[in-house]
Amino acid sequence: MTDEDTILIGEGVVLDSGAASVPLRMLSGLIDLAVTVLVLVAAYALLDNVLAEVNDAWARALTILVMVAVLVIAPILVETLTRGRSLGRWAVGLRIVRDDGGPVSVRHAAARALVGVFEVYMTLGMLAVTVSALGSRGKRIGDYLAGTYAMRTRGARRALPPLAMPPALAGWAQTADITRLPDGLALTARMFLGRAATMHAPSRARIGTQLSTRFATHVAPLPPAGTHPEDFLAAVLVARRDREHAVEAARMARSASDAARLTALPYGIPDVD
């Protein structure tokens, strides 16, 4: 296990972050590249007759449109809808996640896809491989800008038990103001909670207290006095997860509503086939 795959916390305890190795990322990238090339060839083959009949300006415009659709729009859609997967990542057992271990959104996928045009395609992948080999967690430039990394989904750690809101803190969590946690802090706390039961009692208590102290700087008001550090960590992580889910659900509902208004006929004209 390399330093890129781990998070070191107090008492020398090492938690596995599940970060993918550079060779695995290269293999998944090569598979995705092969699929992309096949799609581009098929797309231009279908448009061959059209390109032959239009003028040069239209031909260039259609060529650029196809490239943007295949190299940018398609990866964004695939990565967003599959929650960080692609054909290559599925084949080798990887998934793109946020630095805190959460699922990526369209914003993260867009940043990775746009930067990927430069660091993957324009440099033939050399820049992405170099940055991944020298950086942490095998990240490429797009990952640093988006705040993501590639996590192993096979051959890695066992799935962590799901977190539940401590009943005593449910009311507090509904009104607490929780700011954005630093990259890695939420993931470290999540790994700690998943493995706390197997840790030595003094180390468990000390690490839980250290993490809760760091969490306290991002939460207001603080939980009731006497709250156990692990309950505090779990409550913050669950509240944060539920709020992000609610925001994303509201965004999707607004998008669906906007799409319905855009496709509707104006002035109450009935849509009759």
Short mmCIF file of C-alpha atoms in Angstrom, two decimals:
data_model
loop_
_atom_site.label_atom_id
_atom_site.label_comp_id
_atom_site.label_asym_id
_atom_site.label_seq_id
_atom_site.Cartn_x
_atom_site.Cartn_y
_atom_site.Cartn_z
CA MET A 1 0.00 0.00 0.00
CA THR A 2 1.50 3.38 -0.99
CA ASP A 3 1.16 6.77 0.67
CA GLU A 4 -1.25 7.77 -2.11
CA ASP A 5 -3.65 5.06 -0.97
CA THR A 6 -3.75 6.03 2.68
CA ILE A 7 -4.68 8.73 5.15
CA LEU A 8 -2.50 8.98 8.26
CA ILE A 9 -4.25 10.20 11.37
CA GLY A 10 -3.32 10.46 15.04
CA GLU A 11 -1.44 7.70 16.84
CA GLY A 12 0.04 6.53 13.56
CA VAL A 13 -3.24 4.90 12.51
CA VAL A 14 -3.46 4.48 8.75
CA LEU A 15 -6.83 4.47 6.98
CA ASP A 16 -7.14 3.14 3.44
CA SER A 17 -8.64 5.77 1.10
CA GLY A 18 -8.98 3.23 -1.72
CA ALA A 19 -7.17 5.47 -4.22
CA ALA A 20 -6.48 3.77 -7.54
CA SER A 21 -2.90 3.21 -8.66
CA VAL A 22 -1.52 4.99 -11.72
CA PRO A 23 -1.31 1.74 -13.79
CA LEU A 24 -5.00 1.02 -13.13
CA ARG A 25 -5.92 4.56 -14.16
CA MET A 26 -3.83 4.19 -17.32
CA LEU A 27 -5.55 0.91 -18.20
CA SER A 28 -9.03 2.34 -17.68
CA GLY A 29 -8.00 5.42 -19.68
CA LEU A 30 -6.78 3.31 -22.59
CA ILE A 31 -10.09 1.43 -22.68
CA ASP A 32 -12.04 4.68 -22.64
CA LEU A 33 -9.76 6.11 -25.32
CA ALA A 34 -10.39 3.10 -27.57
CA VAL A 35 -14.14 3.50 -27.11
CA THR A 36 -13.90 7.23 -27.84
CA VAL A 37 -11.96 6.61 -31.06
CA LEU A 38 -14.50 4.02 -32.20
CA VAL A 39 -17.37 6.43 -31.50
CA LEU A 40 -15.62 9.22 -33.41
CA VAL A 41 -14.95 6.96 -36.40
CA ALA A 42 -18.56 5.76 -36.41
CA ALA A 43 -19.88 9.33 -36.10
CA TYR A 44 -17.79 10.63 -39.00
CA ALA A 45 -18.68 7.60 -41.10
CA LEU A 46 -22.37 8.38 -40.60
CA LEU A 47 -21.77 12.04 -41.45
CA ASP A 48 -19.54 11.35 -44.45
CA ASN A 49 -22.28 11.94 -47.02
CA VAL A 50 -23.49 15.06 -45.22
CA LEU A 51 -19.99 16.55 -45.03
CA ALA A 52 -19.47 15.93 -48.73
CA GLU A 53 -22.60 17.91 -49.66
CA VAL A 54 -22.11 21.03 -47.50
CA ASN A 55 -19.62 23.86 -47.91
CA ASP A 56 -16.33 24.05 -46.03
CA ALA A 57 -17.67 26.29 -43.27
CA TRP A 58 -20.51 23.91 -42.46
CA ALA A 59 -18.20 20.93 -42.70
CA ARG A 60 -15.80 22.45 -40.16
CA ALA A 61 -18.69 23.40 -37.87
CA LEU A 62 -20.13 19.87 -37.95
CA THR A 63 -16.68 18.38 -37.37
CA ILE A 64 -16.12 20.57 -34.31
CA LEU A 65 -19.63 19.81 -33.04
CA VAL A 66 -19.04 16.06 -33.23
CA MET A 67 -15.70 16.36 -31.45
CA VAL A 68 -17.20 18.46 -28.65
CA ALA A 69 -20.09 16.03 -28.28
CA VAL A 70 -17.82 12.98 -28.09
CA LEU A 71 -14.89 14.41 -26.12
CA VAL A 72 -16.75 16.69 -23.69
CA ILE A 73 -20.52 16.27 -23.55
CA ALA A 74 -20.59 12.46 -23.65
CA PRO A 75 -18.03 12.02 -20.81
CA ILE A 76 -19.92 14.53 -18.67
CA LEU A 77 -23.22 12.70 -19.16
CA VAL A 78 -21.71 9.24 -18.62
CA GLU A 79 -19.77 10.23 -15.50
CA THR A 80 -22.74 12.06 -13.99
CA LEU A 81 -25.38 9.43 -14.72
CA THR A 82 -23.19 6.53 -13.60
CA ARG A 83 -21.92 8.36 -10.52
CA GLY A 84 -18.28 8.38 -11.57
CA ARG A 85 -18.10 5.33 -13.80
CA SER A 86 -17.14 4.81 -17.45
CA LEU A 87 -16.64 1.68 -19.52
CA GLY A 88 -12.93 1.62 -18.75
CA ARG A 89 -13.42 2.23 -15.04
CA TRP A 90 -16.15 -0.39 -14.87
CA ALA A 91 -13.81 -2.91 -16.53
CA VAL A 92 -10.95 -2.39 -14.07
CA GLY A 93 -13.08 -1.62 -11.00
CA LEU A 94 -12.72 2.12 -10.48
CA ARG A 95 -15.03 5.03 -9.75
CA ILE A 96 -14.44 8.79 -9.64
CA VAL A 97 -15.46 10.27 -6.27
CA ARG A 98 -15.05 13.61 -4.54
CA ASP A 99 -12.09 14.17 -2.23
CA ASP A 100 -14.38 13.52 0.73
CA GLY A 101 -15.53 10.20 -0.78
CA GLY A 102 -18.95 11.45 -1.93
CA PRO A 103 -20.43 11.00 -5.42
CA VAL A 104 -19.48 13.42 -8.19
CA SER A 105 -21.97 15.85 -9.70
CA VAL A 106 -22.22 17.39 -13.16
CA ARG A 107 -19.93 20.21 -11.99
CA HIS A 108 -17.12 17.79 -11.16
CA ALA A 109 -17.63 15.82 -14.37
CA ALA A 110 -17.60 19.01 -16.47
CA ALA A 111 -14.34 20.23 -14.94
CA ARG A 112 -12.67 16.87 -15.51
CA ALA A 113 -13.92 16.57 -19.09
CA LEU A 114 -12.94 20.10 -20.13
CA VAL A 115 -9.44 19.83 -18.67
CA GLY A 116 -9.14 16.30 -20.06
CA VAL A 117 -9.31 17.61 -23.63
CA PHE A 118 -5.99 19.34 -23.01
CA GLU A 119 -4.15 17.02 -20.64
CA VAL A 120 -5.32 13.72 -22.17
CA TYR A 121 -6.03 14.24 -25.87
CA MET A 122 -3.85 17.22 -26.82
CA THR A 123 -0.78 15.81 -25.00
CA LEU A 124 -1.53 12.16 -25.88
CA GLY A 125 -2.01 11.45 -22.20
CA MET A 126 1.59 12.22 -21.27
CA LEU A 127 0.69 15.19 -19.07
CA ALA A 128 -2.04 13.26 -17.25
CA VAL A 129 0.26 10.29 -16.60
CA THR A 130 3.11 12.51 -15.38
CA VAL A 131 0.93 14.48 -12.98
CA SER A 132 -0.73 11.28 -11.72
CA ALA A 133 2.62 9.61 -11.09
CA LEU A 134 4.03 12.60 -9.20
CA GLY A 135 0.90 13.74 -7.35
CA SER A 136 -1.19 12.34 -4.52
CA ARG A 137 -3.82 9.61 -4.94
CA GLY A 138 -2.95 9.27 -8.63
CA LYS A 139 -4.73 12.52 -9.47
CA ARG A 140 -4.48 14.25 -12.82
CA ILE A 141 -4.91 18.01 -13.30
CA GLY A 142 -8.65 17.68 -13.87
CA ASP A 143 -8.98 15.88 -10.53
CA TYR A 144 -7.13 18.64 -8.68
CA LEU A 145 -9.39 21.32 -10.19
CA ALA A 146 -12.59 19.32 -9.64
CA GLY A 147 -11.67 18.03 -6.18
CA THR A 148 -11.94 14.35 -7.14
CA TYR A 149 -9.89 11.17 -7.32
CA ALA A 150 -10.27 7.61 -8.67
CA MET A 151 -11.33 5.08 -6.02
CA ARG A 152 -11.00 1.31 -6.32
CA THR A 153 -14.33 -0.52 -6.16
CA ARG A 154 -12.85 -4.01 -6.50
CA GLY A 155 -9.89 -5.42 -4.61
CA ALA A 156 -10.08 -2.58 -2.12
CA ARG A 157 -11.47 -2.22 1.34
CA ARG A 158 -14.80 -3.77 2.26
CA ALA A 159 -17.81 -1.50 2.14
CA LEU A 160 -18.21 0.58 5.25
CA PRO A 161 -21.41 0.20 7.28
CA PRO A 162 -23.96 2.93 6.52
CA LEU A 163 -24.12 5.92 8.83
CA ALA A 164 -27.31 6.78 10.69
CA MET A 165 -28.28 9.99 12.46
CA PRO A 166 -27.94 9.62 16.26
CA PRO A 167 -31.51 10.11 17.55
CA ALA A 168 -30.39 12.49 20.29
CA LEU A 169 -28.85 14.85 17.71
CA ALA A 170 -31.56 14.75 15.03
CA GLY A 171 -33.18 17.99 16.19
CA TRP A 172 -29.86 19.79 16.54
CA ALA A 173 -28.69 18.67 13.09
CA GLN A 174 -31.78 20.13 11.39
CA THR A 175 -30.88 23.69 12.40
CA ALA A 176 -27.08 23.52 12.69
CA ASP A 177 -25.03 25.58 10.25
CA ILE A 178 -22.44 23.27 8.65
CA THR A 179 -19.84 24.88 6.41
CA ARG A 180 -17.80 23.08 3.78
CA LEU A 181 -15.33 20.65 5.34
CA PRO A 182 -11.71 20.70 4.12
CA ASP A 183 -10.76 18.12 1.52
CA GLY A 184 -9.98 14.82 3.19
CA LEU A 185 -11.41 15.68 6.63
CA ALA A 186 -14.85 14.22 5.97
CA LEU A 187 -13.31 11.15 4.35
CA THR A 188 -10.97 10.65 7.31
CA ALA A 189 -13.89 10.89 9.74
CA ARG A 190 -15.94 8.46 7.63
CA MET A 191 -13.11 5.94 7.59
CA PHE A 192 -12.61 6.38 11.33
CA LEU A 193 -16.28 5.74 12.12
CA GLY A 194 -16.28 2.66 9.90
CA ARG A 195 -13.31 1.16 11.71
CA ALA A 196 -13.73 2.56 15.23
CA ALA A 197 -15.08 -0.73 16.59
CA THR A 198 -11.82 -2.52 15.70
CA MET A 199 -9.47 0.11 17.13
CA HIS A 200 -7.67 0.12 20.48
CA ALA A 201 -9.88 1.96 23.00
CA PRO A 202 -7.44 4.74 24.02
CA SER A 203 -6.50 5.45 20.39
CA ARG A 204 -10.17 5.38 19.40
CA ALA A 205 -11.08 7.93 22.06
CA ARG A 206 -8.11 10.18 21.27
CA ILE A 207 -8.67 10.17 17.49
CA GLY A 208 -12.41 10.70 17.88
CA THR A 209 -11.75 13.72 20.08
CA GLN A 210 -9.20 15.15 17.63
CA LEU A 211 -11.57 14.80 14.68
CA SER A 212 -14.52 16.26 16.58
CA THR A 213 -12.36 19.27 17.55
CA ARG A 214 -11.61 19.87 13.87
CA PHE A 215 -15.29 19.41 12.96
CA ALA A 216 -16.30 21.94 15.63
CA THR A 217 -14.65 24.78 13.69
CA HIS A 218 -17.07 24.16 10.82
CA VAL A 219 -20.30 23.81 12.80
CA ALA A 220 -22.46 26.32 14.68
CA PRO A 221 -23.94 26.03 17.17
CA LEU A 222 -22.06 23.15 18.74
CA PRO A 223 -24.01 20.07 19.83
CA PRO A 224 -25.29 19.76 23.40
CA ALA A 225 -22.65 19.43 26.09
CA GLY A 226 -21.66 15.86 26.79
CA THR A 227 -22.24 14.66 23.21
CA HIS A 228 -20.00 11.73 22.37
CA PRO A 229 -17.41 12.67 19.70
CA GLU A 230 -18.41 9.78 17.44
CA ASP A 231 -22.08 10.76 17.62
CA PHE A 232 -21.08 14.33 16.72
CA LEU A 233 -19.06 13.15 13.71
CA ALA A 234 -21.85 10.88 12.50
CA ALA A 235 -24.50 13.60 12.89
CA VAL A 236 -22.47 16.12 10.86
CA LEU A 237 -21.72 13.63 8.08
CA VAL A 238 -25.33 12.43 7.84
CA ALA A 239 -26.75 15.98 7.90
CA ARG A 240 -24.27 17.04 5.25
CA ARG A 241 -25.14 14.04 3.07
CA ASP A 242 -28.89 14.58 3.40
CA ARG A 243 -28.60 18.31 2.61
CA GLU A 244 -26.54 17.66 -0.51
CA HIS A 245 -29.08 15.06 -1.62
CA ALA A 246 -31.92 17.54 -1.09
CA VAL A 247 -30.09 20.25 -3.04
CA GLU A 248 -29.40 17.90 -5.93
CA ALA A 249 -33.01 16.64 -5.94
CA ALA A 250 -34.28 20.25 -6.04
CA ARG A 251 -31.88 21.07 -8.88
CA MET A 252 -33.08 18.08 -10.90
CA ALA A 253 -36.71 19.05 -10.25
CA ARG A 254 -36.03 22.59 -11.46
CA SER A 255 -34.30 21.26 -14.56
CA ALA A 256 -37.27 19.01 -15.33
CA SER A 257 -39.68 21.90 -14.78
CA ASP A 258 -37.64 24.20 -17.04
CA ALA A 259 -37.47 21.52 -19.72
CA ALA A 260 -41.23 21.04 -19.56
CA ARG A 261 -41.83 24.80 -19.97
CA LEU A 262 -39.43 25.00 -22.89
CA THR A 263 -41.15 22.18 -24.76
CA ALA A 264 -44.69 23.34 -23.98
CA LEU A 265 -46.67 25.29 -26.58
CA PRO A 266 -47.30 28.96 -25.67
CA TYR A 267 -50.52 30.64 -24.65
CA GLY A 268 -52.27 27.44 -23.62
CA ILE A 269 -52.41 26.03 -27.14
CA PRO A 270 -53.23 22.33 -26.80
CA ASP A 271 -50.54 19.91 -27.94
CA VAL A 272 -52.49 17.82 -30.42
CA ASP A 273 -50.74 15.38 -32.73
#
